[in-house]
């Protein structure tokens, strides 16, 4: 925001100093959707520089009120929906040996993200402070967040079902009968049951504060190698 603030407060060094102090306050939001509140904040700074009676506290409070919902929307929309969808579409081609899927993901992702940030920045600047307040007060922002949360979980569930596979190759045989644990027991109870159980275990570990992601990754690798070596899973 600094280049914009320098342009807004080009003849007011004290105002620029105060604006820079406000800008340095905590603002923890998702990269692309943060463009909307940034546009709104720039609009407020511009109005303040023109003499509109906007208190500094109002700008700071607006920033503090905007970043949680926009961070939630951005994380759900971009990282739990758009990115998994692109990866899910490109993974089959990558697994078949094609070299171009990573380039498509990078190019399309960059195009979507930059377009989103550009549009939201201008939207926030043009609509000003009233836009996000209307969304929050009307409750529409909560509906948007709920929609993208459900959509993101739906996509992630589909990816787990198609890309994660845990099976048990153990077969119990007698003189006349053989009993395969996977097909005759687990699949009879529920298809992909072991995959679901493994996913739920990892999900429960992710929710524990004292268990890091690296521990989960390395633990999963070790357990998978050991159980695979002894023939318990495949």
Tab-separated table of C-alpha atoms in Angstrom:
chain	number	residue	atom	x	y	z
A	1	UNK	CA	0.000	0.000	0.000
A	2	UNK	CA	2.966	2.318	0.437
A	3	UNK	CA	3.106	3.623	-3.171
A	4	UNK	CA	-0.611	4.416	-3.017
A	5	UNK	CA	-0.278	6.110	0.367
A	6	UNK	CA	2.606	8.233	-0.908
A	7	UNK	CA	0.414	9.370	-3.783
A	8	UNK	CA	-2.566	10.046	-1.510
A	9	UNK	CA	-0.534	11.952	1.104
A	10	UNK	CA	2.045	13.459	-1.261
A	11	UNK	CA	1.728	16.907	0.342
A	12	UNK	CA	1.123	15.744	3.918
A	13	UNK	CA	4.137	14.071	5.493
A	14	UNK	CA	2.474	13.810	8.896
A	15	UNK	CA	-0.610	12.197	7.381
A	16	UNK	CA	1.625	9.767	5.487
A	17	UNK	CA	3.422	8.858	8.704
A	18	UNK	CA	0.127	8.161	10.481
A	19	UNK	CA	-1.154	6.131	7.526
A	20	UNK	CA	2.034	4.048	7.509
A	21	UNK	CA	1.575	3.348	11.208
A	22	UNK	CA	-1.979	2.183	10.551
A	23	UNK	CA	-0.769	0.020	7.686
A	24	UNK	CA	1.789	-1.690	9.928
A	25	UNK	CA	-0.959	-2.973	12.232
A	26	UNK	CA	-1.829	-6.670	12.135
A	27	UNK	CA	-3.594	-7.725	8.954
A	28	UNK	CA	-3.633	-11.494	8.553
A	29	UNK	CA	-5.679	-12.358	5.467
A	30	UNK	CA	-5.525	-14.590	2.413
A	31	UNK	CA	-3.444	-13.083	-0.386
A	32	UNK	CA	-6.051	-12.707	-3.117
A	33	UNK	CA	-9.229	-11.894	-1.203
A	34	UNK	CA	-7.237	-9.427	0.910
A	35	UNK	CA	-7.389	-7.179	-2.144
A	36	UNK	CA	-11.011	-6.284	-1.363
A	37	UNK	CA	-10.368	-4.832	2.116
A	38	UNK	CA	-7.142	-3.244	0.873
A	39	UNK	CA	-9.162	-1.414	-1.781
A	40	UNK	CA	-11.677	-0.307	0.840
A	41	UNK	CA	-8.910	0.889	3.165
A	42	UNK	CA	-7.267	2.851	0.354
A	43	UNK	CA	-10.611	4.474	-0.391
A	44	UNK	CA	-10.952	5.459	3.259
A	45	UNK	CA	-7.405	6.816	3.362
A	46	UNK	CA	-8.081	8.875	0.247
A	47	UNK	CA	-11.274	10.302	1.713
A	48	UNK	CA	-9.462	11.113	4.951
A	49	UNK	CA	-6.710	12.896	3.032
A	50	UNK	CA	-9.364	14.970	1.251
A	51	UNK	CA	-10.730	16.182	4.565
A	52	UNK	CA	-13.619	13.797	5.077
A	53	UNK	CA	-14.063	13.351	8.856
A	54	UNK	CA	-12.811	9.777	9.140
A	55	UNK	CA	-11.093	8.939	12.399
A	56	UNK	CA	-7.915	6.887	12.398
A	57	UNK	CA	-9.576	4.469	14.801
A	58	UNK	CA	-12.329	3.839	12.257
A	59	UNK	CA	-9.786	2.761	9.630
A	60	UNK	CA	-8.011	0.495	12.115
A	61	UNK	CA	-11.281	-1.004	13.321
A	62	UNK	CA	-12.423	-1.542	9.745
A	63	UNK	CA	-9.197	-3.384	8.987
A	64	UNK	CA	-9.564	-5.546	12.094
A	65	UNK	CA	-13.169	-6.351	11.204
A	66	UNK	CA	-12.459	-7.189	7.563
A	67	UNK	CA	-9.558	-9.586	7.612
A	68	UNK	CA	-11.142	-12.559	9.475
A	69	UNK	CA	-14.118	-13.072	7.115
A	70	UNK	CA	-12.090	-12.341	3.994
A	71	UNK	CA	-9.353	-14.729	5.142
A	72	UNK	CA	-11.955	-17.448	5.668
A	73	UNK	CA	-13.522	-16.848	2.258
A	74	UNK	CA	-10.132	-16.744	0.539
A	75	UNK	CA	-8.805	-19.903	2.173
A	76	UNK	CA	-11.996	-21.789	1.387
A	77	UNK	CA	-12.409	-20.493	-2.155
A	78	UNK	CA	-8.803	-20.595	-3.342
A	79	UNK	CA	-7.028	-23.260	-1.307
A	80	UNK	CA	-9.892	-25.631	-0.499
A	81	UNK	CA	-11.787	-25.354	-3.785
A	82	UNK	CA	-9.939	-23.895	-6.781
A	83	UNK	CA	-6.526	-25.460	-6.126
A	84	UNK	CA	-7.854	-28.960	-5.258
A	85	UNK	CA	-10.154	-28.895	-8.297
A	86	UNK	CA	-7.264	-28.010	-10.606
A	87	UNK	CA	-5.063	-30.677	-9.033
A	88	UNK	CA	-7.825	-33.268	-9.247
A	89	UNK	CA	-8.310	-32.509	-12.944
A	90	UNK	CA	-4.600	-32.623	-13.759
A	91	UNK	CA	-3.462	-35.526	-11.536
A	92	UNK	CA	-4.692	-38.293	-13.878
A	93	UNK	CA	-2.711	-36.791	-16.762
A	94	UNK	CA	0.380	-36.380	-14.575
A	95	UNK	CA	0.108	-39.965	-13.354
A	96	UNK	CA	-0.061	-41.146	-16.957
A	97	UNK	CA	3.315	-39.517	-17.607
A	98	UNK	CA	2.330	-36.208	-19.209
A	99	UNK	CA	4.756	-33.336	-18.590
A	100	UNK	CA	2.346	-30.417	-19.056
A	101	UNK	CA	-0.129	-30.711	-16.095
A	102	UNK	CA	2.105	-28.785	-13.632
A	103	UNK	CA	2.454	-25.969	-16.150
A	104	UNK	CA	-1.316	-25.833	-16.625
A	105	UNK	CA	-1.882	-25.695	-12.864
A	106	UNK	CA	0.669	-22.892	-12.456
A	107	UNK	CA	-0.621	-20.887	-15.430
A	108	UNK	CA	-4.323	-21.246	-14.653
A	109	UNK	CA	-3.731	-20.678	-10.946
A	110	UNK	CA	-1.741	-17.513	-11.604
A	111	UNK	CA	-4.384	-16.236	-14.018
A	112	UNK	CA	-7.290	-16.905	-11.664
A	113	UNK	CA	-5.549	-15.565	-8.579
A	114	UNK	CA	-4.247	-12.389	-10.193
A	115	UNK	CA	-7.565	-11.728	-11.913
A	116	UNK	CA	-9.361	-12.245	-8.630
A	117	UNK	CA	-7.039	-9.859	-6.784
A	118	UNK	CA	-7.292	-7.208	-9.520
A	119	UNK	CA	-11.086	-7.328	-9.633
A	120	UNK	CA	-11.495	-7.339	-5.857
A	121	UNK	CA	-9.049	-4.463	-5.406
A	122	UNK	CA	-10.954	-2.242	-7.812
A	123	UNK	CA	-14.289	-3.398	-6.438
A	124	UNK	CA	-13.262	-2.539	-2.900
A	125	UNK	CA	-11.874	0.830	-3.927
A	126	UNK	CA	-14.938	1.778	-5.964
A	127	UNK	CA	-17.528	0.585	-3.509
A	128	UNK	CA	-15.700	1.923	-0.479
A	129	UNK	CA	-16.291	1.013	3.099
A	130	UNK	CA	-20.004	0.315	2.699
A	131	UNK	CA	-19.577	-2.819	0.567
A	132	UNK	CA	-18.183	-5.225	3.123
A	133	UNK	CA	-20.284	-3.738	5.918
A	134	UNK	CA	-23.425	-4.486	3.924
A	135	UNK	CA	-22.265	-8.066	3.410
A	136	UNK	CA	-21.504	-8.559	7.087
A	137	UNK	CA	-24.642	-6.851	8.383
A	138	UNK	CA	-26.929	-8.692	5.976
A	139	UNK	CA	-25.385	-12.031	6.889
A	140	UNK	CA	-24.584	-12.751	3.241
A	141	UNK	CA	-20.894	-13.189	4.018
A	142	UNK	CA	-21.750	-16.110	6.322
A	143	UNK	CA	-23.792	-17.779	3.583
A	144	UNK	CA	-20.937	-17.346	1.117
A	145	UNK	CA	-18.466	-18.842	3.594
A	146	UNK	CA	-20.788	-21.779	4.310
A	147	UNK	CA	-21.261	-22.474	0.605
A	148	UNK	CA	-17.557	-22.530	-0.174
A	149	UNK	CA	-16.815	-24.574	2.953
A	150	UNK	CA	-19.255	-27.278	1.854
A	151	UNK	CA	-17.927	-27.137	-1.705
A	152	UNK	CA	-14.338	-27.414	-0.496
A	153	UNK	CA	-15.073	-30.412	1.713
A	154	UNK	CA	-16.968	-32.069	-1.154
A	155	UNK	CA	-13.984	-31.683	-3.475
A	156	UNK	CA	-11.509	-32.884	-0.846
A	157	UNK	CA	-13.687	-35.933	-0.165
A	158	UNK	CA	-13.708	-36.761	-3.862
A	159	UNK	CA	-9.933	-36.432	-4.068
A	160	UNK	CA	-9.423	-38.717	-1.073
A	161	UNK	CA	-11.708	-41.347	-2.561
A	162	UNK	CA	-9.960	-41.304	-5.942
A	163	UNK	CA	-6.312	-40.754	-4.978
A	164	UNK	CA	-5.908	-42.514	-1.606
A	165	UNK	CA	-6.016	-46.292	-1.487
A	166	UNK	CA	-5.522	-48.578	1.511
A	167	UNK	CA	-6.254	-52.272	1.012
A	168	UNK	CA	-5.546	-55.463	2.919
A	169	UNK	CA	-4.159	-58.368	0.841
A	170	UNK	CA	-4.479	-60.945	3.619
A	171	UNK	CA	-6.373	-64.074	2.640
A	172	UNK	CA	-7.292	-66.819	5.091
A	173	UNK	CA	-7.463	-70.224	3.435
A	174	UNK	CA	-8.606	-73.623	4.553
A	175	UNK	CA	-8.841	-76.871	2.661
A	176	UNK	CA	-11.882	-75.879	0.621
A	177	UNK	CA	-12.529	-72.214	1.382
A	178	UNK	CA	-10.514	-69.021	1.116
A	179	UNK	CA	-11.555	-65.819	2.834
A	180	UNK	CA	-10.126	-62.519	1.556
A	181	UNK	CA	-10.323	-59.851	4.229
A	182	UNK	CA	-10.528	-57.017	1.701
A	183	UNK	CA	-13.242	-58.287	-0.635
A	184	UNK	CA	-15.155	-60.588	1.694
A	185	UNK	CA	-15.075	-58.451	4.842
A	186	UNK	CA	-14.086	-54.806	4.425
A	187	UNK	CA	-15.673	-54.214	1.010
A	188	UNK	CA	-18.780	-56.086	2.140
A	189	UNK	CA	-19.132	-53.719	5.075
A	190	UNK	CA	-18.315	-50.574	3.087
A	191	UNK	CA	-16.240	-49.929	-0.048
A	192	UNK	CA	-12.981	-48.097	0.712
A	193	UNK	CA	-13.507	-48.672	4.432
A	194	UNK	CA	-9.788	-48.849	5.234
A	195	UNK	CA	-9.159	-45.676	3.252
A	196	UNK	CA	-11.867	-43.898	5.230
A	197	UNK	CA	-10.472	-45.140	8.545
A	198	UNK	CA	-6.945	-44.020	7.631
A	199	UNK	CA	-8.254	-40.606	6.549
A	200	UNK	CA	-10.219	-40.117	9.768
A	201	UNK	CA	-7.207	-41.100	11.877
A	202	UNK	CA	-4.990	-38.582	10.079
A	203	UNK	CA	-7.709	-35.930	10.318
A	204	UNK	CA	-8.032	-36.481	14.071
A	205	UNK	CA	-4.255	-36.170	14.446
A	206	UNK	CA	-4.274	-32.901	12.491
A	207	UNK	CA	-6.678	-31.446	15.050
A	208	UNK	CA	-4.288	-32.149	17.931
A	209	UNK	CA	-2.157	-29.141	18.830
A	210	UNK	CA	0.859	-31.172	19.946
A	211	UNK	CA	1.074	-33.177	16.703
A	212	UNK	CA	2.773	-31.388	13.818
A	213	UNK	CA	2.129	-32.024	10.144
A	214	UNK	CA	5.684	-33.295	9.670
A	215	UNK	CA	5.176	-35.890	12.398
A	216	UNK	CA	2.003	-37.057	10.678
A	217	UNK	CA	3.729	-37.281	7.289
A	218	UNK	CA	6.763	-39.167	8.574
A	219	UNK	CA	4.628	-41.365	10.818
A	220	UNK	CA	2.355	-42.266	7.911
A	221	UNK	CA	5.371	-43.125	5.760
A	222	UNK	CA	6.940	-45.338	8.432
A	223	UNK	CA	3.696	-47.140	9.281
A	224	UNK	CA	2.904	-47.632	5.597
A	225	UNK	CA	6.342	-49.061	4.850
A	226	UNK	CA	6.286	-51.394	7.856
A	227	UNK	CA	2.736	-52.664	7.310
A	228	UNK	CA	3.370	-53.004	3.593
A	229	UNK	CA	6.581	-54.953	4.206
A	230	UNK	CA	4.845	-57.480	6.444
A	231	UNK	CA	1.911	-57.771	4.037
A	232	UNK	CA	-0.817	-56.241	6.188
A	233	UNK	CA	-1.704	-53.479	3.727
A	234	UNK	CA	-1.107	-52.926	0.056
